[in-house]
Amino acid sequence: MCPAPAKRKTDIGAPHYDKFLPPIIKRNYGNWRHHELPRPGVVVHVAESGDKLYSVRAGSPRLLSIETLRLFAAIADEFSDGYLRFTSRNNVEFLLADPAKVDPLIARLKQEGYPVGGTGASITNIVHTQGWVHCNSAASDASGVVKSVMDELLPYFESMTLPARLRIAFACCLNMCGAVHCSDISILGMHRRPPKINHATLAKNCEIPTTIASCPTGAVRPATVDGKPSLEIIEEQCVLCGNCCAVCPSMSLNDPGDGISIWVGGKVSNARREPMFSKLAIPYLPNNPPRWPEVVSAVKNLVEVYAAHARRFERMGEWIERIGWPRFFKLTGIEFTKHHIDDFRHAGESFKRSVHLRRPPA
Amino acid sequence: MCPAPAKRKTDIGAPHYDKFLPPIIKRNYGNWRHHELPRPGVVVHVAESGDKLYSVRAGSPRLLSIETLRLFAAIADEFSDGYLRFTSRNNVEFLLADPAKVDPLIARLKQEGYPVGGTGASITNIVHTQGWVHCNSAASDASGVVKSVMDELLPYFESMTLPARLRIAFACCLNMCGAVHCSDISILGMHRRPPKINHATLAKNCEIPTTIASCPTGAVRPATVDGKPSLEIIEEQCVLCGNCCAVCPSMSLNDPGDGISIWVGGKVSNARREPMFSKLAIPYLPNNPPRWPEVVSAVKNLVEVYAAHARRFERMGEWIERIGWPRFFKLTGIEFTKHHIDDFRHAGESFKRSVHLRRPPA
Amino acid sequence: MTEKKPTPLLDNLEAGPWPSFVKELKKSAKSPMVQDLLGVLERSYEDKMGHWKHGGLVGVRGYGGGVIGRYNELAREFPDAAEFHTVRINQPAGWFYTSDVIRTLCDIWERHGSGLTNFHGATGDIIFLGARTSEIEAVFGELIEAGFDLGGSGSCLRTPSCCCGMARCEWACYDTMALTYDLTQTFQDELHRPSFPYKFKIKSSGCPNDCVAAIARADLSIIGTWRDDIQVDRTAVTQYAAGGQIDIAADVVARCPAGCMTWDGRSIGIDNESCVRCMHCINAMPKALAPGKDRGATVLVGGKATILGGALLSSVLVPFLRMEPPYDDLKELIRAIWDLWGDHGKNRERVGEFIQRIGLGNFLEQIGLDPQPEMVAQPRTNPYISYEPKEGRP
Amino acid sequence: MTEKKPTPLLDNLEAGPWPSFVKELKKSAKSPMVQDLLGVLERSYEDKMGHWKHGGLVGVRGYGGGVIGRYNELAREFPDAAEFHTVRINQPAGWFYTSDVIRTLCDIWERHGSGLTNFHGATGDIIFLGARTSEIEAVFGELIEAGFDLGGSGSCLRTPSCCCGMARCEWACYDTMALTYDLTQTFQDELHRPSFPYKFKIKSSGCPNDCVAAIARADLSIIGTWRDDIQVDRTAVTQYAAGGQIDIAADVVARCPAGCMTWDGRSIGIDNESCVRCMHCINAMPKALAPGKDRGATVLVGGKATILGGALLSSVLVPFLRMEPPYDDLKELIRAIWDLWGDHGKNRERVGEFIQRIGLGNFLEQIGLDPQPEMVAQPRTNPYISYEPKEGRP
Ligand code: SRM
Ligand code: SRM
Ligand code: SRM
Ligand code: SRM
Ligand code: SF4
Ligand code: SF4
Ligand code: SF4
Ligand code: SF4
Ligand code: SF4
Ligand code: SF4
Ligand code: SF4
Ligand code: SF4
């Protein structure tokens, strides 16, 4: 009999978070009383015990080299006893017990090129996805668009003067990796041409029946091309969802005519209005790298019009509901087109089924 | 050559309404200033000219014999110079220029058995349909249920003390002839067993392919019965819509197990809240002629709970939206069941997609 | 006529304060048809089931609609109720009558039918309930002589109906009765000869209160509204405030769905740019407030009851249309809808379902209207945009 | 490694105040993989198109998920970016780290990969971006030694994630991090070995503010809430009123979605029976108001993005559940859902779509929960009730 092989170590899960919590948090875990936002990027949590925790938040591109991670570690060692965390929107936070270190830390972060802000009624980091950097499905580049937009919106990251917090999200295709469908402003990569098929490889690497079944509109049909079994797309039926491409490696939506759409008025929190989806504002803007000027100015316009008109605590979507969509389109100068009218499954639910109209057009 | 046949007189349409308008209306047409409701059943319209029109409204069973119509005509001759009209909810109205005749007219109507009321914050006539009196599709009797309910609710017809107007509608099958789908309280006849098929006549009088195509859920299938072509129903798939019965005379949903469902909170007017559909309150009550006591007491309970809790100008649906459905079910004592949860096409749109919950149950 | 049978269950419904339909039946029971109808109905009350059969084809020469054939299963037992057809008749707009014309109608129906009527049917027609096939032509002939004509049934236009509007109501933003009369006369052919994929109903209300429930049940709803500011009579406001019958803050201002009213205890403020023209404040204070003066209507499309894909409320098609005779714009729009739906609608597909199937955007394009944000509650939330092929080229 | 190619388009993105991902790429460009990645990306910027291929099967022995295979079309030109797989790693709950553990992770990734990471992926994992197939086992081995394990991919459970909750936030109604850690450890098998019809995500937020956006993107959302009354500190209210930084009437009371607050200039009134627990008033006055003391969570189900039938927000499944270790009720519920969906879900059908297909009522029945009115925004409006056959018998 051979000896039993050394059992392979697997399924250990995540390390317990306890190891990574600073002592002030361990002491006051579950016993916080309230918080304050003394300046942009700093949240002070006051415990029942009277202890105060200072969290300093800095913007991050999320796509981080290990060099930068080591830099963050070094900064943490210097200012926050080595304790740091990342937020649900990919900002980095340093957790300080010593208020005296807050200002020096902020200075240091800025000096290294990491702006401090994103708290309260600000624009915080843009949640985003892989883009051309890494995903096969991307209709645009995530990081490039985010960088271009945030370069322009930085003042809103570093201040807290908006009517309410404003959340921007980016996704590079309809899969929408992130909460793009529920953001104040969503930037969404759009393919515009039905999938292209690599007939040469299809028979080899693609399950034809599965691919046919994957299409929600029945647009994928069997076909024989150059004597080999393959597929064809009924173009008028295709809604560009990409599902067939997700199951069949020989199909791709990527095309130089891809671009970007802009959506507005979604939210996630239950504060005041129930959570809601983002709605279409601009159906298409071109991919214009490296700076995507059309996208940047469209987003900036939305932010500025919102900032000028919304009331305090009114998220983008709440503001639009108050003034009505006709006025939103007028104020932002965006054209209302056929594309804005839903035509998918529950389309009829979005029609205006009352005469509640603010000053109807002549 | 034969002489051209005398042209048959057709397509003359309706007589012009002008012929039937009392002089006071002709004089003030389009120039009314405001109205008052001095007492239940009387609406006074004041014209810019100062003229006053008194409309006296009486309840009608809608199913009228010519004897009763002649009685109304005679009453009109006596009190309103022969002028009368019917309302969009089938009440009869007498149009008077002379205020002195209002009280005598009311006395006379009551004496003849026609209650006066239905104005303002009251329960007016129940809009209804044919029922067993005349329709092949009826799952209940319209006139019998309406009579039973109104006998009980008469005090609300003859007063104006509800929080707002309360509209009740009845339809005897899902075709919903009337605005049953948008009423404060809707009483709806329900079939509960899939169609029965008369296989003997089907081949003769029924287009098999059309009937198969008529079913929204594909529950109707071709079958051979006793050697003859016929149809069968996949019972689990049938949603009891009756569409197959509408196209095929050999199919019928009528069954002694038919009964009634109750719906609440719909409205049509744009006043305050946008128009909305009625929502299911009670999925089934038995047909219990001649008085349908279960239905009468269910409706009465709804009216009373609403009357006790709603605020002024709050229609049934507006009140429920304010207090929330969980509380509605608690206050009315109605059980919430699986049937209350939508499972048709847009079902998901009715799920609670937030944590906006009033005091959650333990 | 069969011998008079006892009807104990129905007799029970003669009692009680609400006017009794059983009394109505009995008043007409000198007609053998109604006598047998009583028997049939009593049977339904006994066995808790209807006994009418699916309609058959009955009609008037040259017309495809207006009569609903109705036969009874219990014909052997109740032969005089064996045939009990319905005749639908165009009502005068607004349902105004004189006693004379009522008597004329009763006389016709006494001569040729059961003597039972509905004043009115749910669509708005005058309904004669209970004709034998053999009498249909006679009824029709006499009606025509009296100035009346048949309503619609089957895949026809149905008789348009409307609220009493300017005849009596201070809020009518256009003349609903004039429009309804005009449409009824203009579209006689569509009313009488089935030419659509399914039924089509037009209803007109003079203001957003929608007293004819158009939005819930008309394929085309025409609902009066205004563009300018609500008219305010400051003196009357003061009277309301003093009168105490209404709590202006709680009952009016707090209930404004647009949240666009203010009240400082003395005067009312309305931000008319934000007002959604719901009528509530006007309804609550009819002596003080009134719709603006720049009046017209919103035209909505596609309302219907449940069958088959679920009920639909009408949705905005033209946010604001001035409503003046000869109503050419409106008629052109109606014809464009009928043409498109007529060509592409499926059998038994109401226009509201048709629009959902082909997409409102496509529908607008086909009938030649520009998309407007007023037509939607909100723009699309799903990203399945159908770019035109040309848009997809870089 | 190919020679270093110029990247003028990308270089442009080094400028500007927001931290630059291009700088990050260049910092790692001593890795030949990243050097070639820069070339590939510059090409995408030139021709406005991605150049990655559909993923292939890459993984760790005994695991079905955790690694996403990624290959490049331009492998001939950029051979060092030909394989560029992703390794997903379970993050510590709440994303808390020490500098030491960060350095440990960096060292592993320096030895075996490109040196590029995402802190964090959109699901919440630590992401190592750019591994060759040959290195995968080595990365895994070292991660395990360091106490880390792989996240989910494919038809697996994904790493649960949560807001920082009790670690730092005064509003946490239960311990999100304790729960998330527990679930991650309990369901290691489901995380690593694809056994579902499609992916399954669990996210936990400590209160209705939902700082982890659970409701929008988790198949199971656990959102903290309370049952009793909002805690009011009257002194602090007075301070807010005096402080003038907030207009209590306009910013708090008027914005309460339940309309259940009153303010008379001195004290705040809350009708807690009507309060919908939205958090707004508490958010606006954190020193004065706080969630009640009878705390737990609402469990919601079925959130997801667009693909395929359209996006869904999570919907209420258990209105209120007390959240205490060992969380047996919750785990039992999760297992019941997985069993049912596992048996009857279609391939690539998320649980939210599954519920819509079979009906929420049926779903509840199968997993053994009673229907409650809290689960719906409103009861059904369409009358297509599926009576059970037995109900149809008189
Ligand atoms: C750190 C973080 C949680 C974490 O575990 O990482 C967090 C932390 C806090 N959030 Fe949050 N939220 C965080 C993501 C979110 C998200 C999720 C998202 O954006 O993807 C939401 C939902 C957003 C949405 O609705 O679309 C969110 C909605 C809120 C709200 C509700 C705001 C509203 O009015 O809608 C509050 C309440 C408030 O600030 O008034 C809140 C309040 C807070 C407080 C004040 C809670 C507290 O007392 O500690 C924290 C500091 C807030 C600040 O930045 O001003 N947090 N918060 C997340 C920081 C992200 C970032 O880097 O910017
Ligand atoms: C006579 C009639 C129109 C007709 O051409 O026949 C009519 C006449 C008036 N309606 Fe109406 N409505 C009539 C059916 C309707 C309907 C349709 C229906 O019920 O099927 C509605 C929509 C109901 C719904 O929303 O479900 C309707 C919703 C209103 C409203 C809005 C009420 C609300 O708050 O939702 C008002 C405004 C008000 O009274 O405050 C109104 C107001 C009025 C006024 C005061 C208008 C006026 O100044 O003349 C009229 C007297 C009202 C009264 O009875 O108190 N009328 N009214 C209809 C009488 C029906 C009956 O016999 O009871
Ligand atoms: C007589 C009337 C009910 C009443 O008691 O008043 C009526 C009676 C019938 N309706 Fe109706 N409908 C009547 C108004 C309505 C209305 C209300 C309205 O028009 O405002 C509706 C709902 C609105 C709508 O059109 O959506 C209505 C929705 C239906 C439907 C479902 C249509 C749909 O698309 O949802 C059917 C089914 C069908 O057409 O096969 C239907 C079918 C029928 C039939 C023809 C049943 C049949 O399949 O043979 C009924 C004949 C009953 C009989 O023998 O007496 N009836 N029907 C109403 C017509 C009277 C009139 O002309 O004035
Ligand atoms: C890495 C990540 C994006 C990021 O930049 O952070 C990601 C990347 C991909 N997602 Fe995702 N998804 C990521 C979070 C999400 C999220 C957000 C979340 O989990 O909170 C969503 C939306 C929420 C949801 O699940 O509905 C999301 C919805 C999808 C979908 C659509 C699923 C659906 O049912 O709607 C797909 C399509 C699929 O699975 O075939 C998808 C598929 C993919 C694939 C595997 C593309 C593919 O078909 O091969 C992407 C691999 C990219 C690559 O090569 O790097 N990804 N994906 C996120 C995972 C990181 C992590 O583990 O932490
Ligand atoms: S959104 Fe689409 S393209 Fe972007 S990472 Fe996700 S799957 Fe890839
Ligand atoms: S992209 Fe979507 S709609 Fe188009 S063919 Fe593929 S699966 Fe069908
Ligand atoms: S509701 Fe149904 S049963 Fe009643 S009249 Fe209309 S079609 Fe006939
Ligand atoms: S009643 Fe409706 S669902 Fe049932 S078989 Fe007939 S058409 Fe189909
Ligand atoms: S709809 Fe308007 S105009 Fe017509 S009767 Fe009603 S309140 Fe008057
Ligand atoms: S009409 Fe309606 S929306 Fe306009 S001010 Fe009056 S109550 Fe408000
Ligand atoms: S979700 Fe609530 S408990 Fe969690 S961090 Fe946000 S505010 Fe705090
Ligand atoms: S939590 Fe929300 S609903 Fe409750 S009182 Fe505060 S603002 Fe109102």
PDB file of N, CA and C in Angstrom, chain B residues 285-334:
ATOM      1  N   LEU B 285     -65.121  34.512  -3.679  1.00  0.00           N
ATOM      2  CA  LEU B 285     -66.291  34.369  -2.803  1.00  0.00           C
ATOM      3  C   LEU B 285     -67.321  33.605  -3.614  1.00  0.00           C
ATOM      4  N   PRO B 286     -68.122  32.793  -2.959  1.00  0.00           N
ATOM      5  CA  PRO B 286     -69.047  31.945  -3.731  1.00  0.00           C
ATOM      6  C   PRO B 286     -70.223  32.735  -4.322  1.00  0.00           C
ATOM      7  N   ASN B 287     -70.756  32.234  -5.407  1.00  0.00           N
ATOM      8  CA  ASN B 287     -72.050  32.715  -5.900  1.00  0.00           C
ATOM      9  C   ASN B 287     -73.110  32.179  -4.957  1.00  0.00           C
ATOM     10  N   ASN B 288     -73.768  33.097  -4.273  1.00  0.00           N
ATOM     11  CA  ASN B 288     -74.765  32.645  -3.316  1.00  0.00           C
ATOM     12  C   ASN B 288     -76.057  33.437  -3.514  1.00  0.00           C
ATOM     13  N   PRO B 289     -76.743  33.187  -4.651  1.00  0.00           N
ATOM     14  CA  PRO B 289     -77.959  33.944  -4.948  1.00  0.00           C
ATOM     15  C   PRO B 289     -79.068  33.561  -3.978  1.00  0.00           C
ATOM     16  N   PRO B 290     -80.066  34.390  -3.780  1.00  0.00           N
ATOM     17  CA  PRO B 290     -80.280  35.643  -4.522  1.00  0.00           C
ATOM     18  C   PRO B 290     -79.579  36.851  -3.907  1.00  0.00           C
ATOM     19  N   ARG B 291     -78.913  36.700  -2.745  1.00  0.00           N
ATOM     20  CA  ARG B 291     -78.466  37.913  -2.056  1.00  0.00           C
ATOM     21  C   ARG B 291     -76.956  38.030  -1.889  1.00  0.00           C
ATOM     22  N   TRP B 292     -76.228  37.037  -2.290  1.00  0.00           N
ATOM     23  CA  TRP B 292     -74.756  37.102  -2.219  1.00  0.00           C
ATOM     24  C   TRP B 292     -74.254  37.707  -0.896  1.00  0.00           C
ATOM     25  N   PRO B 293     -74.653  37.108   0.226  1.00  0.00           N
ATOM     26  CA  PRO B 293     -74.310  37.745   1.498  1.00  0.00           C
ATOM     27  C   PRO B 293     -72.804  37.915   1.718  1.00  0.00           C
ATOM     28  N   GLU B 294     -71.997  36.950   1.248  1.00  0.00           N
ATOM     29  CA  GLU B 294     -70.545  37.062   1.447  1.00  0.00           C
ATOM     30  C   GLU B 294     -69.993  38.285   0.713  1.00  0.00           C
ATOM     31  N   VAL B 295     -70.500  38.494  -0.492  1.00  0.00           N
ATOM     32  CA  VAL B 295     -70.026  39.628  -1.288  1.00  0.00           C
ATOM     33  C   VAL B 295     -70.477  40.937  -0.646  1.00  0.00           C
ATOM     34  N   VAL B 296     -71.724  40.983  -0.252  1.00  0.00           N
ATOM     35  CA  VAL B 296     -72.255  42.207   0.345  1.00  0.00           C
ATOM     36  C   VAL B 296     -71.456  42.562   1.591  1.00  0.00           C
ATOM     37  N   SER B 297     -71.190  41.571   2.431  1.00  0.00           N
ATOM     38  CA  SER B 297     -70.506  41.967   3.666  1.00  0.00           C
ATOM     39  C   SER B 297     -69.048  42.293   3.412  1.00  0.00           C
ATOM     40  N   ALA B 298     -68.427  41.662   2.412  1.00  0.00           N
ATOM     41  CA  ALA B 298     -67.042  42.009   2.086  1.00  0.00           C
ATOM     42  C   ALA B 298     -66.958  43.458   1.598  1.00  0.00           C
ATOM     43  N   VAL B 299     -67.890  43.830   0.740  1.00  0.00           N
ATOM     44  CA  VAL B 299     -67.868  45.199   0.207  1.00  0.00           C
ATOM     45  C   VAL B 299     -68.154  46.195   1.323  1.00  0.00           C
ATOM     46  N   LYS B 300     -69.117  45.852   2.141  1.00  0.00           N
ATOM     47  CA  LYS B 300     -69.474  46.760   3.228  1.00  0.00           C
ATOM     48  C   LYS B 300     -68.293  46.958   4.176  1.00  0.00           C
ATOM     49  N   ASN B 301     -67.615  45.893   4.472  1.00  0.00           N
ATOM     50  CA  ASN B 301     -66.434  45.974   5.337  1.00  0.00           C
ATOM     51  C   ASN B 301     -65.396  46.916   4.732  1.00  0.00           C
ATOM     52  N   LEU B 302     -65.146  46.771   3.447  1.00  0.00           N
ATOM     53  CA  LEU B 302     -64.166  47.631   2.791  1.00  0.00           C
ATOM     54  C   LEU B 302     -64.575  49.098   2.893  1.00  0.00           C
ATOM     55  N   VAL B 303     -65.841  49.351   2.623  1.00  0.00           N
ATOM     56  CA  VAL B 303     -66.319  50.730   2.678  1.00  0.00           C
ATOM     57  C   VAL B 303     -66.173  51.282   4.095  1.00  0.00           C
ATOM     58  N   GLU B 304     -66.512  50.489   5.062  1.00  0.00           N
ATOM     59  CA  GLU B 304     -66.478  50.988   6.439  1.00  0.00           C
ATOM     60  C   GLU B 304     -65.057  51.224   6.934  1.00  0.00           C
ATOM     61  N   VAL B 305     -64.156  50.301   6.622  1.00  0.00           N
ATOM     62  CA  VAL B 305     -62.772  50.487   7.053  1.00  0.00           C
ATOM     63  C   VAL B 305     -62.192  51.734   6.372  1.00  0.00           C
ATOM     64  N   TYR B 306     -62.472  51.858   5.094  1.00  0.00           N
ATOM     65  CA  TYR B 306     -62.010  53.046   4.364  1.00  0.00           C
ATOM     66  C   TYR B 306     -62.582  54.314   4.985  1.00  0.00           C
ATOM     67  N   ALA B 307     -63.885  54.322   5.210  1.00  0.00           N
ATOM     68  CA  ALA B 307     -64.537  55.513   5.748  1.00  0.00           C
ATOM     69  C   ALA B 307     -63.952  55.904   7.104  1.00  0.00           C
ATOM     70  N   ALA B 308     -63.588  54.896   7.873  1.00  0.00           N
ATOM     71  CA  ALA B 308     -63.077  55.181   9.214  1.00  0.00           C
ATOM     72  C   ALA B 308     -61.635  55.698   9.197  1.00  0.00           C
ATOM     73  N   HIS B 309     -60.855  55.368   8.180  1.00  0.00           N
ATOM     74  CA  HIS B 309     -59.423  55.662   8.230  1.00  0.00           C
ATOM     75  C   HIS B 309     -58.899  56.664   7.223  1.00  0.00           C
ATOM     76  N   ALA B 310     -59.570  56.830   6.099  1.00  0.00           N
ATOM     77  CA  ALA B 310     -58.994  57.693   5.057  1.00  0.00           C
ATOM     78  C   ALA B 310     -59.150  59.161   5.417  1.00  0.00           C
ATOM     79  N   ARG B 311     -58.257  59.973   4.846  1.00  0.00           N
ATOM     80  CA  ARG B 311     -58.347  61.415   5.036  1.00  0.00           C
ATOM     81  C   ARG B 311     -59.214  62.032   3.949  1.00  0.00           C
ATOM     82  N   ARG B 312     -59.618  63.253   4.161  1.00  0.00           N
ATOM     83  CA  ARG B 312     -60.469  63.932   3.194  1.00  0.00           C
ATOM     84  C   ARG B 312     -59.786  63.966   1.816  1.00  0.00           C
ATOM     85  N   PHE B 313     -60.558  63.750   0.779  1.00  0.00           N
ATOM     86  CA  PHE B 313     -60.102  63.753  -0.619  1.00  0.00           C
ATOM     87  C   PHE B 313     -59.218  62.550  -0.955  1.00  0.00           C
ATOM     88  N   GLU B 314     -59.110  61.621  -0.057  1.00  0.00           N
ATOM     89  CA  GLU B 314     -58.269  60.464  -0.315  1.00  0.00           C
ATOM     90  C   GLU B 314     -59.132  59.346  -0.864  1.00  0.00           C
ATOM     91  N   ARG B 315     -58.944  59.022  -2.131  1.00  0.00           N
ATOM     92  CA  ARG B 315     -59.657  57.893  -2.700  1.00  0.00           C
ATOM     93  C   ARG B 315     -59.107  56.597  -2.082  1.00  0.00           C
ATOM     94  N   MET B 316     -59.863  55.524  -2.218  1.00  0.00           N
ATOM     95  CA  MET B 316     -59.469  54.228  -1.636  1.00  0.00           C
ATOM     96  C   MET B 316     -57.998  53.904  -1.915  1.00  0.00           C
ATOM     97  N   GLY B 317     -57.581  54.002  -3.168  1.00  0.00           N
ATOM     98  CA  GLY B 317     -56.217  53.632  -3.545  1.00  0.00           C
ATOM     99  C   GLY B 317     -55.175  54.569  -2.951  1.00  0.00           C
ATOM    100  N   GLU B 318     -55.520  55.822  -2.835  1.00  0.00           N
ATOM    101  CA  GLU B 318     -54.586  56.787  -2.259  1.00  0.00           C
ATOM    102  C   GLU B 318     -54.397  56.499  -0.766  1.00  0.00           C
ATOM    103  N   TRP B 319     -55.507  56.162  -0.127  1.00  0.00           N
ATOM    104  CA  TRP B 319     -55.436  55.805   1.290  1.00  0.00           C
ATOM    105  C   TRP B 319     -54.553  54.573   1.492  1.00  0.00           C
ATOM    106  N   ILE B 320     -54.770  53.552   0.688  1.00  0.00           N
ATOM    107  CA  ILE B 320     -53.979  52.330   0.853  1.00  0.00           C
ATOM    108  C   ILE B 320     -52.503  52.619   0.589  1.00  0.00           C
ATOM    109  N   GLU B 321     -52.218  53.427  -0.427  1.00  0.00           N
ATOM    110  CA  GLU B 321     -50.811  53.750  -0.684  1.00  0.00           C
ATOM    111  C   GLU B 321     -50.186  54.442   0.528  1.00  0.00           C
ATOM    112  N   ARG B 322     -50.956  55.276   1.185  1.00  0.00           N
ATOM    113  CA  ARG B 322     -50.394  55.965   2.346  1.00  0.00           C
ATOM    114  C   ARG B 322     -50.114  54.998   3.497  1.00  0.00           C
ATOM    115  N   ILE B 323     -51.063  54.125   3.779  1.00  0.00           N
ATOM    116  CA  ILE B 323     -50.863  53.240   4.937  1.00  0.00           C
ATOM    117  C   ILE B 323     -50.092  51.972   4.579  1.00  0.00           C
ATOM    118  N   GLY B 324     -50.030  51.642   3.302  1.00  0.00           N
ATOM    119  CA  GLY B 324     -49.308  50.436   2.886  1.00  0.00           C
ATOM    120  C   GLY B 324     -50.228  49.217   2.856  1.00  0.00           C
ATOM    121  N   TRP B 325     -49.927  48.292   1.979  1.00  0.00           N
ATOM    122  CA  TRP B 325     -50.768  47.100   1.829  1.00  0.00           C
ATOM    123  C   TRP B 325     -50.779  46.218   3.062  1.00  0.00           C
ATOM    124  N   PRO B 326     -49.647  46.031   3.740  1.00  0.00           N
ATOM    125  CA  PRO B 326     -49.708  45.172   4.929  1.00  0.00           C
ATOM    126  C   PRO B 326     -50.766  45.652   5.919  1.00  0.00           C
ATOM    127  N   ARG B 327     -50.827  46.983   6.105  1.00  0.00           N
ATOM    128  CA  ARG B 327     -51.805  47.505   7.048  1.00  0.00           C
ATOM    129  C   ARG B 327     -53.228  47.398   6.509  1.00  0.00           C
ATOM    130  N   PHE B 328     -53.373  47.553   5.213  1.00  0.00           N
ATOM    131  CA  PHE B 328     -54.690  47.367   4.607  1.00  0.00           C
ATOM    132  C   PHE B 328     -55.226  45.966   4.918  1.00  0.00           C
ATOM    133  N   PHE B 329     -54.369  44.969   4.741  1.00  0.00           N
ATOM    134  CA  PHE B 329     -54.830  43.601   5.003  1.00  0.00           C
ATOM    135  C   PHE B 329     -55.132  43.392   6.483  1.00  0.00           C
ATOM    136  N   LYS B 330     -54.340  44.025   7.323  1.00  0.00           N
ATOM    137  CA  LYS B 330     -54.594  43.895   8.750  1.00  0.00           C
ATOM    138  C   LYS B 330     -55.916  44.566   9.132  1.00  0.00           C
ATOM    139  N   LEU B 331     -56.096  45.793   8.691  1.00  0.00           N
ATOM    140  CA  LEU B 331     -57.307  46.547   9.070  1.00  0.00           C
ATOM    141  C   LEU B 331     -58.584  45.895   8.553  1.00  0.00           C
ATOM    142  N   THR B 332     -58.529  45.336   7.355  1.00  0.00           N
ATOM    143  CA  THR B 332     -59.740  44.756   6.781  1.00  0.00           C
ATOM    144  C   THR B 332     -59.929  43.307   7.215  1.00  0.00           C
ATOM    145  N   GLY B 333     -58.896  42.729   7.805  1.00  0.00           N
ATOM    146  CA  GLY B 333     -59.004  41.331   8.214  1.00  0.00           C
ATOM    147  C   GLY B 333     -58.971  40.359   7.044  1.00  0.00           C
ATOM    148  N   ILE B 334     -58.558  40.816   5.892  1.00  0.00           N
ATOM    149  CA  ILE B 334     -58.491  39.925   4.728  1.00  0.00           C
ATOM    150  C   ILE B 334     -57.169  39.165   4.759  1.00  0.00           C
TER     151      ILE B 334
END
